[in-house]
Coordinates of C-alpha atoms in Angstrom, one line a residue:
Chain A
X130 CA 0.0 0.0 0.0
X131 CA 1.4 3.5 -0.8
X132 CA 0.1 6.7 -0.9
X133 CA 1.6 9.3 -2.9
X134 CA 1.8 13.2 -1.5
X135 CA 4.3 15.4 -0.3
X136 CA 4.2 17.6 2.7
X137 CA 2.0 20.5 1.3
X138 CA 0.1 18.1 -0.7
X139 CA -1.1 15.6 1.9
X140 CA -3.6 12.8 0.9
X141 CA -6.8 12.3 2.4
X142 CA -5.7 9.4 4.4
X143 CA -7.3 9.2 7.8
X144 CA -5.8 6.8 10.1
X145 CA -8.0 5.9 12.9
X146 CA -5.9 3.3 15.6
X147 CA -8.0 1.6 18.1
X148 CA -11.3 -0.3 16.7
X149 CA -13.6 -0.3 19.7
X150 CA -17.1 1.4 19.6
X151 CA -15.9 4.9 18.8
X152 CA -12.6 4.2 16.6
X153 CA -14.9 1.7 14.6
X154 CA -17.8 4.3 14.2
X155 CA -15.5 7.5 13.3
X156 CA -13.7 4.7 10.6
X157 CA -16.9 3.9 9.2
X158 CA -18.1 7.6 8.9
X159 CA -15.0 8.7 7.3
X160 CA -15.0 6.2 4.8
X161 CA -18.5 6.8 3.9
X162 CA -17.9 10.4 3.1
X163 CA -15.2 9.6 0.8
X164 CA -12.1 9.7 2.6
X165 CA -9.3 7.3 3.0
X166 CA -9.1 5.3 5.9
X167 CA -6.7 2.9 7.8
X168 CA -7.9 1.4 11.0
X169 CA -5.5 -0.1 13.4
X170 CA -5.8 -2.3 16.2
X171 CA -4.2 -5.4 17.6
X172 CA -7.3 -7.7 17.7
X173 CA -8.7 -8.7 14.5
X174 CA -11.9 -9.6 15.8
X175 CA -12.6 -5.8 17.0
X176 CA -13.0 -5.1 12.9
X177 CA -16.1 -6.7 12.8
X178 CA -17.5 -3.9 14.5
X179 CA -16.9 -1.8 11.2
X180 CA -20.1 -1.0 9.4
X181 CA -21.0 -2.3 5.8
X182 CA -20.3 1.0 4.5
X183 CA -16.5 1.3 5.4
X184 CA -14.3 0.4 2.3
X185 CA -10.7 1.5 3.8
X186 CA -8.1 -0.6 4.9
X187 CA -7.7 -2.7 8.4
X188 CA -4.3 -3.5 10.2
X189 CA -3.7 -5.8 13.0
X190 CA -1.1 -4.7 14.6
X191 CA 0.0 -2.4 17.5
X192 CA -0.5 1.3 17.0
X193 CA 2.7 2.2 19.3
X194 CA 4.7 0.8 16.9
X195 CA 6.5 3.5 14.8
X196 CA 6.9 1.0 11.9
X197 CA 3.4 -0.1 11.8
X198 CA 2.7 3.8 11.6
X199 CA 5.3 4.3 9.1
X200 CA 3.8 1.3 6.9
X201 CA 0.2 2.7 7.1
X202 CA 1.7 5.9 5.7
X203 CA 1.5 8.0 8.6
X204 CA 4.1 10.6 7.2
X205 CA 1.2 11.8 4.7
X206 CA -1.8 11.3 6.8
X207 CA -4.2 14.1 7.1
X208 CA -5.5 13.0 10.5
X209 CA -4.4 10.5 12.9
X210 CA -7.1 9.5 15.6
X211 CA -5.8 7.7 18.7
X212 CA -9.2 5.8 20.2
X213 CA -8.1 2.8 21.7
X214 CA -9.3 2.0 25.1
X215 CA -6.1 3.0 27.0
X216 CA -4.9 6.2 27.6
X217 CA -1.4 5.6 27.4
X218 CA -1.4 3.9 24.1
X219 CA -3.8 7.1 22.7
X220 CA -0.9 9.7 24.4
X221 CA 2.1 7.6 22.9
X222 CA 0.4 7.1 19.5
X223 CA -0.6 11.0 19.2
X224 CA 3.0 12.3 20.5
X225 CA 4.4 9.5 17.8
X226 CA 1.9 11.2 14.8
X227 CA 2.5 15.1 16.0
X228 CA 6.4 15.3 17.3
X229 CA 7.8 12.5 14.4
X230 CA 5.7 12.3 11.6
X231 CA 4.2 16.1 12.4
X232 CA 0.8 15.3 11.0
X233 CA -1.9 18.2 10.5
X234 CA -3.9 16.7 12.8
X235 CA -3.9 14.5 15.9
X236 CA -6.7 13.8 18.1
X237 CA -6.7 11.9 21.4
X238 CA -9.3 10.7 23.5
X239 CA -8.4 10.1 27.0
X240 CA -10.7 9.0 29.8
X241 CA -8.0 10.3 32.5
X242 CA -8.2 14.6 32.4
X243 CA -5.1 14.3 34.8
X244 CA -3.0 13.4 32.3
X245 CA -4.0 16.6 30.1
X246 CA -0.4 17.7 31.1
X247 CA 1.7 15.9 28.8
X248 CA 0.0 17.3 25.8
X249 CA 0.2 20.5 26.7
X250 CA 1.8 22.7 24.3
X251 CA 2.1 20.1 21.7
X252 CA -0.8 21.1 19.4
X253 CA -2.4 17.3 20.0
X254 CA -6.2 17.6 20.0
X255 CA -8.0 16.0 22.9
X256 CA -11.7 14.5 23.6
X257 CA -12.5 14.0 27.2
X258 CA -16.0 11.3 27.5
X259 CA -15.9 12.2 31.1
X260 CA -16.0 15.9 30.2
X261 CA -18.8 15.4 27.5
X262 CA -21.0 13.2 29.7
X263 CA -20.9 15.8 32.2
X264 CA -21.7 18.8 29.9
X265 CA -24.6 17.0 28.6
X266 CA -25.9 15.8 32.2
X267 CA -25.9 19.7 33.4
X268 CA -27.7 20.6 30.5
X269 CA -30.3 18.4 30.5
X270 CA -30.7 18.6 34.5
X271 CA -31.1 22.4 33.9
X272 CA -33.9 22.2 31.3
Chain B
X235 CA 18.8 10.0 47.3
X236 CA 15.1 9.5 47.0
X237 CA 14.0 7.0 44.4
X238 CA 10.8 6.3 43.0
X239 CA 10.8 3.0 40.6
X240 CA 7.6 1.9 38.8
X241 CA 7.5 -1.8 38.0
X242 CA 7.6 -5.0 39.6
X243 CA 9.9 -8.4 39.4
X244 CA 13.0 -9.2 39.1
X245 CA 14.2 -6.5 37.1
X246 CA 13.1 -4.3 40.2
X247 CA 14.3 -7.0 43.1
X248 CA 17.9 -6.4 41.4
X249 CA 18.0 -2.7 41.3
X250 CA 16.2 -2.2 44.6
X251 CA 19.0 -4.3 46.2
X252 CA 21.9 -2.4 44.3
X253 CA 20.2 0.8 45.5
X254 CA 19.3 0.0 49.2
X255 CA 23.3 -1.2 49.2
X256 CA 24.2 2.5 48.7
X257 CA 22.1 3.9 51.9
X258 CA 19.0 5.0 48.9
X259 CA 15.5 5.8 49.8
X260 CA 13.1 4.0 47.5
X261 CA 9.3 3.8 47.1
X262 CA 7.9 1.1 44.5
X263 CA 4.9 1.7 42.6
X264 CA 3.0 -1.7 41.3
X265 CA -0.8 -2.2 40.0
X266 CA -0.6 -5.6 41.1
X267 CA -1.9 -6.1 44.7
X268 CA -0.1 -9.6 44.9
X269 CA 3.1 -8.5 43.5
X270 CA 3.2 -5.3 46.0
X271 CA 3.0 -7.6 48.9
X272 CA 5.8 -9.7 47.7
X273 CA 7.7 -6.5 47.1
X274 CA 7.1 -5.5 50.6
X275 CA 8.1 -8.9 52.5
X276 CA 11.2 -9.1 50.1
X277 CA 12.6 -5.6 50.5
X278 CA 10.6 -4.0 53.2
X279 CA 10.1 -0.6 51.7
X280 CA 7.0 1.6 50.9
X281 CA 5.3 0.0 47.8
X282 CA 2.1 1.9 46.6
X283 CA -0.5 -0.5 44.8
X284 CA -1.7 1.7 42.1
X285 CA -1.4 2.6 38.7
X286 CA 2.0 4.9 38.2
X287 CA 1.0 6.5 35.3
X288 CA -1.8 8.0 37.3
X289 CA -0.4 11.4 38.8
X290 CA -2.2 10.9 42.3
X291 CA -0.5 7.9 42.6
X292 CA 2.9 9.1 42.1
X293 CA 2.0 12.2 44.4
X294 CA 1.2 9.0 47.0
X295 CA 4.8 7.9 46.1
X296 CA 6.2 11.0 47.3
X297 CA 7.3 12.0 43.8
X298 CA 7.3 15.6 45.1
X299 CA 10.3 14.5 47.1
X300 CA 12.1 12.3 44.6
X301 CA 15.5 13.1 43.0
X302 CA 15.1 10.1 40.5
X303 CA 12.3 8.3 39.1
X304 CA 12.9 4.6 36.9
X305 CA 10.0 3.3 35.0
X306 CA 10.3 -0.2 33.8
X307 CA 6.9 -1.6 33.9
X308 CA 6.5 -4.1 30.8
X309 CA 4.5 -1.6 28.7
X310 CA 6.6 0.9 27.0
X311 CA 3.3 3.4 26.7
X312 CA 3.1 3.2 30.4
X313 CA 6.9 3.9 31.0
X314 CA 6.9 7.0 28.9
X315 CA 3.6 8.2 30.3
X316 CA 5.3 7.9 33.7
X317 CA 8.5 9.7 33.0
X318 CA 6.4 12.6 30.9
X319 CA 4.1 13.0 34.0
X320 CA 7.3 12.7 36.3
X321 CA 9.2 15.6 34.1
X322 CA 6.3 18.0 33.1
X323 CA 4.0 17.8 36.6
X324 CA 6.5 17.0 39.2
X325 CA 9.8 18.6 38.0
X326 CA 11.8 15.2 39.2
X327 CA 15.4 15.9 38.4
X328 CA 16.3 12.8 36.8
X329 CA 13.8 10.0 34.9
X330 CA 14.8 6.7 33.2
X331 CA 12.7 4.6 31.2
X332 CA 13.3 1.1 30.1
X333 CA 12.1 0.2 27.1
X334 CA 11.0 -3.5 25.9
X335 CA 10.6 -2.8 21.9
X336 CA 14.1 -1.6 20.9
X337 CA 12.8 0.5 18.4
X338 CA 11.4 2.9 21.3
X339 CA 14.7 3.9 22.3
X340 CA 14.9 6.6 19.5
X341 CA 11.3 7.6 19.8
X342 CA 11.2 7.9 23.6
X343 CA 14.4 10.3 23.1
X344 CA 12.4 12.5 20.5
X345 CA 9.5 12.6 23.0
X346 CA 11.7 14.0 25.7
X347 CA 12.5 11.2 27.7
X348 CA 16.3 11.0 26.9
X349 CA 17.6 8.5 29.2
X350 CA 16.4 5.2 28.0
X351 CA 17.8 1.7 28.4
X352 CA 16.5 -1.1 26.4
X353 CA 18.1 -4.6 27.5
X354 CA 17.6 -5.9 24.0
X355 CA 19.2 -3.1 22.2
X356 CA 22.0 -3.0 24.9
X357 CA 22.7 -6.9 24.5
X358 CA 22.3 -7.0 21.1
X359 CA 25.0 -4.5 20.3
X360 CA 27.2 -6.5 23.0
X361 CA 26.6 -9.6 21.4
X362 CA 27.9 -7.9 17.6
X363 CA 30.6 -6.4 19.1
X364 CA 32.1 -9.4 20.9
X365 CA 31.2 -11.9 18.2
X366 CA 32.9 -9.8 15.7
X367 CA 36.3 -9.9 17.7
X368 CA 37.6 -12.7 19.8
X369 CA 39.6 -10.2 21.6
X370 CA 37.1 -7.8 22.7
X371 CA 36.0 -8.7 26.6
X372 CA 33.6 -6.1 26.9
X373 CA 32.2 -3.4 25.2
X374 CA 29.6 -0.5 25.6
X375 CA 27.7 1.6 23.6
X376 CA 27.4 5.3 24.3
X377 CA 25.3 8.0 22.5
X378 CA 23.3 5.4 20.1
X379 CA 26.4 3.7 19.4
X380 CA 28.6 6.6 18.5
X381 CA 31.2 5.7 20.5
X382 CA 32.5 2.5 21.9
X383 CA 34.2 1.8 24.9
X384 CA 35.7 -1.6 24.3
X385 CA 38.4 -3.4 26.7
X386 CA 40.5 -5.4 24.8
X387 CA 42.5 -8.6 26.2
X388 CA 46.2 -8.5 25.2
X389 CA 48.1 -11.6 24.4
X390 CA 51.4 -12.8 23.1
X391 CA 50.8 -12.9 19.7
X392 CA 49.4 -9.5 19.3
X393 CA 51.3 -6.2 17.5
X394 CA 51.4 -4.1 20.4
X395 CA 52.6 -6.7 22.8
X396 CA 56.1 -5.5 24.4
X397 CA 55.7 -2.2 22.6
X398 CA 54.6 1.4 23.4
X399 CA 51.8 2.8 22.6
X400 CA 53.4 5.4 20.5
X401 CA 55.0 2.8 18.3
X402 CA 51.9 2.1 16.7
X403 CA 49.5 3.9 13.9
X404 CA 46.5 4.5 16.0
X405 CA 43.4 6.1 14.4
X406 CA 42.5 9.6 15.1
X407 CA 39.2 9.6 17.2
X408 CA 40.3 6.7 19.2
X409 CA 42.4 6.2 22.3
X410 CA 44.0 3.9 25.2
X411 CA 42.4 5.5 27.9
X412 CA 43.6 2.7 30.7
X413 CA 45.1 -0.2 31.4
X414 CA 44.5 -3.0 33.7
X415 CA 47.5 -4.9 34.5
X416 CA 47.3 -7.3 37.7
X417 CA 44.1 -5.6 38.9
X418 CA 45.8 -2.4 38.9
X419 CA 45.1 0.6 36.7
X420 CA 47.5 2.9 34.8
X421 CA 46.5 5.7 32.6
X422 CA 48.8 5.4 29.7
X423 CA 50.7 7.7 27.7
X424 CA 52.6 7.5 24.6
X425 CA 55.7 5.9 26.3
X426 CA 53.5 3.3 28.0
X427 CA 54.5 -0.3 27.5
X428 CA 52.1 -3.0 27.0
X429 CA 52.3 -6.6 28.2
X430 CA 50.9 -9.6 27.5
X431 CA 47.5 -10.3 29.9
X432 CA 47.4 -6.9 30.1
X433 CA 43.5 -5.3 29.4
X434 CA 43.4 -2.2 27.3
X435 CA 40.0 0.3 27.6
X436 CA 39.6 2.1 24.5
X437 CA 37.3 4.7 23.6
X438 CA 36.5 4.7 19.9
X439 CA 34.1 6.4 17.4
X440 CA 32.2 3.8 15.6
X441 CA 33.6 4.4 12.4
X442 CA 37.4 3.7 13.8
X443 CA 37.0 1.2 16.2
X444 CA 37.9 -1.8 14.1
X445 CA 40.4 0.0 12.6
X446 CA 42.0 1.2 16.2
X447 CA 41.7 -2.8 17.4
X448 CA 43.1 -3.7 14.5
X449 CA 46.3 -1.4 15.2
X450 CA 46.7 -3.0 18.4
X451 CA 46.4 -6.8 17.7
X452 CA 47.9 -6.4 14.3
X453 CA 45.5 -8.6 12.1

């Protein structure tokens, strides 16, 4: 598999690391919107969660392995989305994508907001499910 | 000094014994309750049961007073996060990470954790060194292998044997830093004579190490 493109002209490749509920759904949505999508997960059974509209690639491998990311074309990726169940894996994947491969858009899902300090100043975007739920709950209660 | 060690098993046992022998204070963090009990029983030092990649657990272990943190869990991603938290949030002076995947040595360095050790990496480079030349009894890679510290055992057939160091054509960027003779250590100069059974410590850049060793043994 090869993706052409220079630093100026990135492909529309989106790499999703972690094929859990969130990962499989975002991968399916991106794919059905016409993006090139590669999903990485070390459990081959996880790919069953991908929807029928998914037409990207699946890679059974460890997302924190630099070589795995290189082979999937991380250098030319438009976005790297780290959404495994493990915060530390997401933190490492996101930092590799941003600091080593200079990916324009890197997003990490973190369950533990206390780890935010690690990503300060890196330009990596974060999603905190707890904060989102909390905001939604407050909103519902206020209504 | 105050140490915080995150991890368990034989590596930690060995490290703790070595550090305690030099009167250091150690606190261990481990996320397996049974292993915690074993560690306490074995070493009689404070042990925190919990995930060392969580800031509050690090605080429980007294990270704010620690001079040095060592992360050697079996998971590289955990070791990275532990070290980054120690540096960024708690300003620990020195952090060490042990990585299991040798490829992560350079990854960790690029992510700001500069003191990284990989058992496989170190072992592999040592074996490659020692296997390439019989005369080399020991070697250590420094600065990602750019510099080699080599220990050479001199025997009768070697060119240098019975000569002065200045008699041989030694490459630039290499130096014989030390002679070990009958357990005594000498710092040599050009007039130092080398005998059989001496052990020489050579410091050489990776490019000339082969040449330096060849100059001494004369093959």
